[in-house]
Tab-separated table of C-alpha atoms in Angstrom:
chain	number	residue	atom	x	y	z
J	1	UNK	CA	-21.072	14.709	1.131
J	2	UNK	CA	-18.561	12.452	-0.596
J	3	UNK	CA	-18.955	8.844	-1.664
J	4	UNK	CA	-17.228	7.263	1.254
J	5	UNK	CA	-19.326	9.127	3.787
J	6	UNK	CA	-22.483	7.720	2.188
J	7	UNK	CA	-21.521	4.061	1.853
J	8	UNK	CA	-24.271	1.568	2.419
J	9	UNK	CA	-24.940	-0.206	5.685
J	10	UNK	CA	-23.957	-3.821	6.148
J	11	UNK	CA	-27.587	-4.918	5.689
J	12	UNK	CA	-27.730	-3.097	2.384
J	13	UNK	CA	-24.560	-4.758	1.216
J	14	UNK	CA	-25.278	-8.424	1.784
J	15	UNK	CA	-27.067	-9.869	-1.174
J	16	UNK	CA	-27.123	-6.479	-2.878
J	17	UNK	CA	-24.469	-6.192	-5.528
J	18	UNK	CA	-23.200	-8.972	-7.770
J	19	UNK	CA	-19.577	-9.392	-8.648
J	20	UNK	CA	-19.465	-10.812	-12.177
J	21	UNK	CA	-16.333	-12.472	-13.376
J	22	UNK	CA	-14.151	-12.626	-10.255
J	23	UNK	CA	-11.815	-15.506	-10.806
J	24	UNK	CA	-11.932	-18.910	-9.153
J	25	UNK	CA	-8.572	-20.172	-8.057
J	26	UNK	CA	-6.467	-23.179	-7.093
J	27	UNK	CA	-3.215	-23.123	-5.150
J	28	UNK	CA	0.083	-22.541	-6.894
J	29	UNK	CA	3.556	-22.041	-5.493
J	30	UNK	CA	3.393	-18.270	-5.710
J	31	UNK	CA	-0.093	-18.002	-4.314
J	32	UNK	CA	-3.613	-19.068	-5.113
J	33	UNK	CA	-4.615	-19.442	-8.714
J	34	UNK	CA	-7.245	-17.193	-10.209
J	35	UNK	CA	-8.557	-19.770	-12.672
J	36	UNK	CA	-10.121	-23.195	-12.521
J	37	UNK	CA	-8.080	-26.244	-13.547
J	38	UNK	CA	-9.644	-26.127	-16.998
J	39	UNK	CA	-8.494	-22.534	-17.447
J	40	UNK	CA	-12.107	-21.328	-17.678
J	41	UNK	CA	-12.786	-18.079	-15.904
J	42	UNK	CA	-15.615	-18.605	-13.421
J	43	UNK	CA	-18.207	-15.937	-12.664
J	44	UNK	CA	-18.404	-15.312	-8.943
J	45	UNK	CA	-21.110	-13.154	-7.423
J	46	UNK	CA	-22.610	-12.237	-4.091
J	47	UNK	CA	-25.268	-14.885	-4.820
J	48	UNK	CA	-22.940	-17.784	-5.655
J	49	UNK	CA	-20.186	-17.017	-3.151
J	50	UNK	CA	-20.422	-17.272	0.610
J	51	UNK	CA	-19.397	-14.925	3.418
J	52	UNK	CA	-16.143	-16.017	5.037
J	53	UNK	CA	-16.072	-17.052	8.679
J	54	UNK	CA	-12.829	-15.097	9.099
J	55	UNK	CA	-10.940	-12.348	7.275
J	56	UNK	CA	-7.203	-12.147	7.961
J	57	UNK	CA	-5.961	-8.656	7.117
J	58	UNK	CA	-2.400	-7.368	6.846
J	59	UNK	CA	-1.180	-3.798	7.155
J	60	UNK	CA	1.864	-1.730	8.182
J	61	UNK	CA	2.323	0.577	11.152
J	62	UNK	CA	2.812	3.528	8.779
J	63	UNK	CA	0.886	6.757	8.292
J	64	UNK	CA	0.489	5.725	4.645
J	65	UNK	CA	-1.676	2.869	5.977
J	66	UNK	CA	-3.956	5.196	7.937
J	67	UNK	CA	-7.158	3.776	6.366
J	68	UNK	CA	-6.261	0.440	7.970
J	69	UNK	CA	-5.258	2.049	11.266
J	70	UNK	CA	-8.417	4.139	11.519
J	71	UNK	CA	-10.658	1.315	10.326
J	72	UNK	CA	-9.345	-0.870	13.131
J	73	UNK	CA	-9.159	1.811	15.800
J	74	UNK	CA	-12.694	3.077	15.138
J	75	UNK	CA	-14.230	-0.380	14.660
J	76	UNK	CA	-15.275	0.391	11.085
J	77	UNK	CA	-14.089	-2.932	9.643
J	78	UNK	CA	-15.746	-5.006	12.351
J	79	UNK	CA	-18.998	-3.093	11.904
J	80	UNK	CA	-18.970	-3.704	8.154
J	81	UNK	CA	-17.895	-7.357	8.431
J	82	UNK	CA	-20.688	-8.275	10.797
J	83	UNK	CA	-20.442	-11.949	11.775
J	84	UNK	CA	-17.132	-12.446	9.964
J	85	UNK	CA	-14.251	-12.585	12.438
J	86	UNK	CA	-11.452	-10.103	11.748
J	87	UNK	CA	-7.837	-10.944	12.601
J	88	UNK	CA	-4.825	-8.825	11.699
J	89	UNK	CA	-1.085	-9.043	11.156
J	90	UNK	CA	1.402	-6.164	11.007
J	91	UNK	CA	4.297	-6.095	8.523
J	92	UNK	CA	7.318	-3.860	7.979
J	93	UNK	CA	7.219	-3.876	4.172
J	94	UNK	CA	5.454	-5.335	1.159
J	95	UNK	CA	7.530	-8.405	0.282
J	96	UNK	CA	6.947	-9.885	3.738
J	97	UNK	CA	3.207	-9.276	3.408
J	98	UNK	CA	3.236	-10.962	-0.008
J	99	UNK	CA	4.955	-13.999	1.496
J	100	UNK	CA	2.139	-14.256	4.031
J	101	UNK	CA	-0.531	-13.800	1.354
J	102	UNK	CA	1.147	-16.428	-0.817
J	103	UNK	CA	1.449	-18.881	2.066
J	104	UNK	CA	-2.225	-18.490	2.930
J	105	UNK	CA	-1.515	-16.817	6.275
J	106	UNK	CA	-3.585	-13.730	5.355
J	107	UNK	CA	-6.425	-13.100	2.911
J	108	UNK	CA	-5.931	-9.417	2.127
J	109	UNK	CA	-3.410	-6.712	2.874
J	110	UNK	CA	-2.739	-3.026	2.616
J	111	UNK	CA	0.488	-2.862	0.631
J	112	UNK	CA	2.555	-0.864	-1.826
J	113	UNK	CA	2.026	-1.204	-5.584
J	114	UNK	CA	5.347	-2.822	-6.497
J	115	UNK	CA	4.974	-5.975	-4.378
J	116	UNK	CA	1.447	-6.250	-5.782
J	117	UNK	CA	2.893	-6.125	-9.278
J	118	UNK	CA	5.574	-8.671	-8.383
J	119	UNK	CA	3.218	-11.331	-7.069
J	120	UNK	CA	0.868	-10.879	-10.028
J	121	UNK	CA	3.655	-11.277	-12.581
J	122	UNK	CA	5.390	-14.138	-10.765
J	123	UNK	CA	2.131	-16.067	-10.541
J	124	UNK	CA	1.222	-15.361	-14.177
J	125	UNK	CA	-1.741	-13.325	-13.013
J	126	UNK	CA	-3.154	-15.934	-10.659
J	127	UNK	CA	-2.284	-14.806	-7.139
J	128	UNK	CA	-4.126	-11.632	-6.160
J	129	UNK	CA	-6.129	-8.606	-7.262
J	130	UNK	CA	-5.976	-4.935	-6.315
J	131	UNK	CA	-9.519	-4.044	-5.270
J	132	UNK	CA	-8.983	-0.414	-4.200
J	133	UNK	CA	-6.477	2.326	-3.629
J	134	UNK	CA	-5.727	3.635	-0.144
J	135	UNK	CA	-3.068	6.363	-0.138
J	136	UNK	CA	-1.033	8.532	-2.465
J	137	UNK	CA	2.115	10.481	-1.674
J	138	UNK	CA	4.088	10.351	1.539
J	139	UNK	CA	7.440	8.995	0.345
J	140	UNK	CA	10.800	10.720	-0.065
J	141	UNK	CA	14.578	10.367	-0.083
J	142	UNK	CA	15.969	11.982	3.053
J	143	UNK	CA	19.725	12.459	3.531
J	144	UNK	CA	22.423	13.952	5.752
J	145	UNK	CA	22.463	17.719	5.922
J	146	UNK	CA	25.735	17.968	3.961
J	147	UNK	CA	24.313	16.169	0.897
J	148	UNK	CA	23.018	18.882	-1.404
J	149	UNK	CA	22.635	17.247	-4.817
J	150	UNK	CA	22.427	13.840	-6.490
J	151	UNK	CA	26.130	14.071	-7.331
J	152	UNK	CA	26.924	13.990	-3.615
J	153	UNK	CA	25.487	10.490	-3.325
J	154	UNK	CA	28.429	8.713	-4.969
J	155	UNK	CA	29.794	6.156	-2.529
J	156	UNK	CA	27.049	6.675	0.045
J	157	UNK	CA	24.947	4.025	1.776
J	158	UNK	CA	21.175	4.445	1.636
J	159	UNK	CA	18.386	2.393	3.180
J	160	UNK	CA	14.967	1.242	1.985
J	161	UNK	CA	12.354	-0.745	3.936
J	162	UNK	CA	12.915	-4.027	2.067
J	163	UNK	CA	14.390	-5.279	-1.190
J	164	UNK	CA	11.750	-4.983	-3.898
J	165	UNK	CA	9.306	-2.907	-1.897
J	166	UNK	CA	7.816	0.238	-3.446
J	167	UNK	CA	10.342	2.675	-1.977
J	168	UNK	CA	13.231	0.340	-2.826
J	169	UNK	CA	12.155	0.293	-6.472
J	170	UNK	CA	11.664	4.061	-6.502
J	171	UNK	CA	15.161	4.683	-5.153
J	172	UNK	CA	16.883	2.278	-7.532
J	173	UNK	CA	15.009	3.656	-10.529
J	174	UNK	CA	15.743	7.273	-9.596
J	175	UNK	CA	19.431	6.537	-9.028
J	176	UNK	CA	19.640	4.870	-12.443
J	177	UNK	CA	18.112	7.961	-14.019
J	178	UNK	CA	20.783	10.011	-12.255
J	179	UNK	CA	23.528	7.840	-13.778
J	180	UNK	CA	24.353	5.674	-10.741
J	181	UNK	CA	24.666	1.902	-10.750
J	182	UNK	CA	23.228	-0.258	-7.976
J	183	UNK	CA	22.657	-3.960	-7.494
J	184	UNK	CA	20.455	-6.068	-5.267
J	185	UNK	CA	23.399	-7.222	-3.142
J	186	UNK	CA	24.375	-3.695	-2.073
J	187	UNK	CA	27.086	-2.993	-4.625
J	188	UNK	CA	27.405	-0.280	-7.241
J	189	UNK	CA	28.064	3.447	-7.157
J	190	UNK	CA	25.516	3.876	-4.357
J	191	UNK	CA	25.068	1.120	-1.783
J	192	UNK	CA	21.459	0.264	-0.941
J	193	UNK	CA	20.838	-1.595	2.305
J	194	UNK	CA	17.258	-2.793	2.861
J	195	UNK	CA	16.610	-2.188	6.570
J	196	UNK	CA	13.590	-2.180	8.869
J	197	UNK	CA	12.336	1.357	9.299
J	198	UNK	CA	12.975	1.658	13.042
J	199	UNK	CA	16.511	0.372	12.568
J	200	UNK	CA	17.034	2.850	9.736
J	201	UNK	CA	16.304	5.705	12.126
J	202	UNK	CA	18.785	4.350	14.660
J	203	UNK	CA	21.514	3.733	12.101
J	204	UNK	CA	21.038	7.188	10.596
J	205	UNK	CA	21.327	8.773	14.039
J	206	UNK	CA	24.543	6.791	14.573
J	207	UNK	CA	26.010	7.993	11.274
J	208	UNK	CA	26.004	4.512	9.729
J	209	UNK	CA	23.566	5.497	6.984
J	210	UNK	CA	23.718	8.537	4.715
J	211	UNK	CA	20.024	8.582	3.919
J	212	UNK	CA	16.958	6.527	3.071
J	213	UNK	CA	13.948	6.429	0.753
J	214	UNK	CA	11.030	5.874	3.100
J	215	UNK	CA	7.267	6.239	3.564
J	216	UNK	CA	5.644	8.360	6.238
J	217	UNK	CA	5.972	8.665	9.185
J	218	UNK	CA	9.601	7.631	8.775
J	219	UNK	CA	10.442	10.498	6.433
J	220	UNK	CA	9.263	12.936	9.077
J	221	UNK	CA	10.929	11.008	11.883
J	222	UNK	CA	14.341	11.204	10.208
J	223	UNK	CA	13.817	14.904	9.530
J	224	UNK	CA	12.523	15.902	12.952
J	225	UNK	CA	14.187	13.346	15.216
J	226	UNK	CA	17.474	12.894	13.386
J	227	UNK	CA	18.204	16.109	11.468
J	228	UNK	CA	17.799	14.722	7.945
J	229	UNK	CA	16.537	16.764	5.001
J	230	UNK	CA	14.557	15.923	1.882
J	231	UNK	CA	16.651	15.509	-1.237
J	232	UNK	CA	13.845	14.066	-3.389
J	233	UNK	CA	10.121	14.249	-2.685
J	234	UNK	CA	8.681	11.433	-4.795
J	235	UNK	CA	5.630	13.558	-5.556
J	236	UNK	CA	7.890	15.777	-7.678
J	237	UNK	CA	8.616	12.826	-9.977
J	238	UNK	CA	4.983	12.217	-10.962
J	239	UNK	CA	2.494	14.209	-13.011
J	240	UNK	CA	0.345	16.290	-10.670
J	241	UNK	CA	2.225	14.707	-7.774
J	242	UNK	CA	-0.098	11.702	-7.747
J	243	UNK	CA	1.534	8.334	-7.209
J	244	UNK	CA	0.146	5.335	-5.326
J	245	UNK	CA	1.776	4.510	-2.023
J	246	UNK	CA	-0.745	2.020	-0.658
J	247	UNK	CA	-3.378	-0.188	-2.273
J	248	UNK	CA	-5.699	-2.894	-0.960
J	249	UNK	CA	-4.733	-6.320	-2.334
J	250	UNK	CA	-6.876	-9.455	-1.958
J	251	UNK	CA	-6.055	-13.110	-2.562
J	252	UNK	CA	-7.733	-14.103	-5.830
J	253	UNK	CA	-9.282	-17.286	-4.459
J	254	UNK	CA	-10.669	-15.466	-1.437
J	255	UNK	CA	-12.134	-12.807	-3.719
J	256	UNK	CA	-13.828	-15.435	-5.878
J	257	UNK	CA	-15.149	-17.547	-3.034
J	258	UNK	CA	-16.147	-14.757	-0.625
J	259	UNK	CA	-17.141	-11.665	-2.617
J	260	UNK	CA	-19.589	-10.609	0.114
J	261	UNK	CA	-16.732	-10.459	2.614
J	262	UNK	CA	-14.494	-8.489	0.267
J	263	UNK	CA	-17.392	-6.131	-0.396
J	264	UNK	CA	-17.824	-5.664	3.355
J	265	UNK	CA	-14.078	-5.046	3.720
J	266	UNK	CA	-14.368	-2.377	1.054
J	267	UNK	CA	-17.322	-0.831	2.861
J	268	UNK	CA	-15.150	-0.525	5.976
J	269	UNK	CA	-12.282	0.781	3.871
J	270	UNK	CA	-14.435	3.504	2.320
J	271	UNK	CA	-15.861	4.388	5.710
J	272	UNK	CA	-12.317	4.764	7.053
J	273	UNK	CA	-11.267	7.055	4.208
J	274	UNK	CA	-14.442	9.089	4.786
J	275	UNK	CA	-13.635	9.332	8.489
J	276	UNK	CA	-10.150	10.633	7.696
J	277	UNK	CA	-11.640	13.216	5.355
J	278	UNK	CA	-14.283	14.319	7.809
J	279	UNK	CA	-12.199	14.346	11.021
J	280	UNK	CA	-8.937	16.143	10.211
J	281	UNK	CA	-8.588	17.418	13.769
J	282	UNK	CA	-9.098	14.010	15.360
J	283	UNK	CA	-7.126	11.996	12.801
J	284	UNK	CA	-3.634	12.555	14.263
J	285	UNK	CA	-4.762	11.362	17.700
J	286	UNK	CA	-6.548	8.266	16.379
J	287	UNK	CA	-3.718	7.309	14.035
J	288	UNK	CA	-1.172	7.877	16.777
J	289	UNK	CA	-3.116	5.672	19.177
J	290	UNK	CA	-3.069	2.878	16.617
J	291	UNK	CA	0.653	3.324	15.996
J	292	UNK	CA	1.358	3.301	19.723
J	293	UNK	CA	-0.594	0.070	20.093
J	294	UNK	CA	1.570	-1.564	17.432
J	295	UNK	CA	4.980	-0.045	18.179
J	296	UNK	CA	4.736	0.753	21.877
J	297	UNK	CA	5.475	4.427	21.364
J	298	UNK	CA	3.444	7.292	19.878
J	299	UNK	CA	4.805	9.795	17.393
J	300	UNK	CA	5.450	13.350	18.467
J	301	UNK	CA	2.810	15.890	17.508
J	302	UNK	CA	5.270	17.484	15.098
J	303	UNK	CA	6.006	14.187	13.341
J	304	UNK	CA	2.383	13.078	12.953
J	305	UNK	CA	1.329	16.522	11.744
J	306	UNK	CA	4.097	16.727	9.144
J	307	UNK	CA	3.428	13.163	7.992
J	308	UNK	CA	-0.249	13.763	7.326
J	309	UNK	CA	0.499	16.910	5.353
J	310	UNK	CA	2.236	14.782	2.721
J	311	UNK	CA	-0.295	11.959	2.298
J	312	UNK	CA	-3.679	11.865	0.564
J	313	UNK	CA	-6.176	9.073	1.244
J	314	UNK	CA	-8.301	7.876	-1.649
J	315	UNK	CA	-9.879	4.690	-2.956
J	316	UNK	CA	-8.531	5.488	-6.437
J	317	UNK	CA	-5.516	3.189	-7.013
J	318	UNK	CA	-4.193	5.401	-9.826
J	319	UNK	CA	-3.972	2.446	-12.169
J	320	UNK	CA	-2.658	4.738	-14.891
J	321	UNK	CA	0.705	4.835	-13.096
J	322	UNK	CA	1.251	1.079	-12.973
J	323	UNK	CA	2.835	0.681	-16.397
J	324	UNK	CA	5.516	3.129	-15.283
J	325	UNK	CA	5.893	1.250	-12.000
J	326	UNK	CA	6.521	-1.948	-13.959
J	327	UNK	CA	9.179	-0.194	-16.016
J	328	UNK	CA	10.778	1.088	-12.812
J	329	UNK	CA	10.847	-2.383	-11.301
J	330	UNK	CA	12.511	-3.818	-14.379
J	331	UNK	CA	15.049	-1.005	-14.389
J	332	UNK	CA	15.727	-1.612	-10.697
J	333	UNK	CA	16.287	-5.320	-11.283
J	334	UNK	CA	13.785	-6.301	-8.589
J	335	UNK	CA	11.055	-7.904	-10.701
J	336	UNK	CA	10.511	-10.168	-13.670
J	337	UNK	CA	9.115	-8.981	-16.965
J	338	UNK	CA	5.479	-9.845	-17.538
J	339	UNK	CA	1.979	-8.585	-18.131
J	340	UNK	CA	-0.113	-6.874	-15.444
J	341	UNK	CA	-3.303	-7.012	-17.477
J	342	UNK	CA	-5.977	-8.193	-15.045
J	343	UNK	CA	-4.211	-6.923	-11.914
J	344	UNK	CA	-7.200	-4.774	-10.934
J	345	UNK	CA	-10.703	-5.869	-10.036
J	346	UNK	CA	-12.558	-2.697	-9.076
J	347	UNK	CA	-16.100	-3.933	-9.679
J	348	UNK	CA	-17.062	-4.256	-6.030
J	349	UNK	CA	-15.540	-0.864	-5.250
J	350	UNK	CA	-17.269	0.824	-8.151
J	351	UNK	CA	-20.558	-0.806	-7.172
J	352	UNK	CA	-20.289	0.851	-3.785
J	353	UNK	CA	-19.390	4.174	-5.372
J	354	UNK	CA	-22.274	3.919	-7.832
J	355	UNK	CA	-24.719	3.224	-5.014
J	356	UNK	CA	-23.403	6.350	-3.308
J	357	UNK	CA	-23.956	8.379	-6.495
J	358	UNK	CA	-20.254	8.879	-7.114
J	359	UNK	CA	-18.051	8.432	-10.172
J	360	UNK	CA	-16.232	5.124	-10.665
J	361	UNK	CA	-12.465	4.774	-10.498
J	362	UNK	CA	-10.503	3.470	-13.457
J	363	UNK	CA	-8.574	0.254	-13.871
J	364	UNK	CA	-6.582	1.869	-16.655
J	365	UNK	CA	-7.267	-1.034	-19.068
J	366	UNK	CA	-5.494	-3.321	-16.582
J	367	UNK	CA	-8.514	-5.172	-15.248
J	368	UNK	CA	-12.197	-5.093	-14.432
J	369	UNK	CA	-14.014	-1.972	-13.356
């Protein structure tokens, strides 16, 4: 039995594990600060913090966010959160979710790594912390059938979910490595047009787009519903094919003030990942039901099956990849230069894993673990 299938009950969580050194925060323009006004790092623990009355959680209607979808559909978050009210908000891409997190409209969100990096750097490390991984894989560049090589992309128009999101950065970085110029206003050798995923499918079907770098299920939708083909599977660009697609990001002030609630969120998160691991036959139906509830239309069996074949769900955020992700963002021109030391706070997660008798996950010298 794996760690996530042996997570503790809610009663075992509350008052159980202490979170030492989570950072107290005050509001700043780019989010909530992770330090007190004096600059002193405050130690926050399950004893000194308080459970929140409400947790506001963001996520996307994507297969790469299946831990969120399953956790909601199966009631795993509500069970773990107990008396804390859970409210949710759905986003199309990371930058929009970061805006909501920064504005105080949500407390935590499932999100891609690059927007997480951006908010951390822009706030000088004060806005948010990655507390767990969620998904790896499940992103690719899909193109028209007559595009056979990178050289064929000259002069084409490609879509990404949003400027500065994880797939947008991946596309811009890859194109630069292939010798193409791009810019954030859509110019260059290859024109990049950030577009909502559903609109990307429509525009591709109409011949107004030549391809797109997307997460699942949109990769599979363009392939199966619109006749696209994979030109670049992002897994091929990373060692062992492991690259983070989705992480769980929490507002730094919320983490400091309500560690019990974040711990309970993580319990639900681990339970959701365990459910996905233990129910492979049921997973497509449950995920599809959640997607239908959000989008009004379920995926075809072929699309959901193909999508899940390309995604792995894990609480490991693969912190070792984040230095490369920073370099990619700088190369793409979508982020500022800055340190990401302190981006991760995996202590609550690793406490749960330790209690389950499992190995901890690494922060890659980029935070607490």
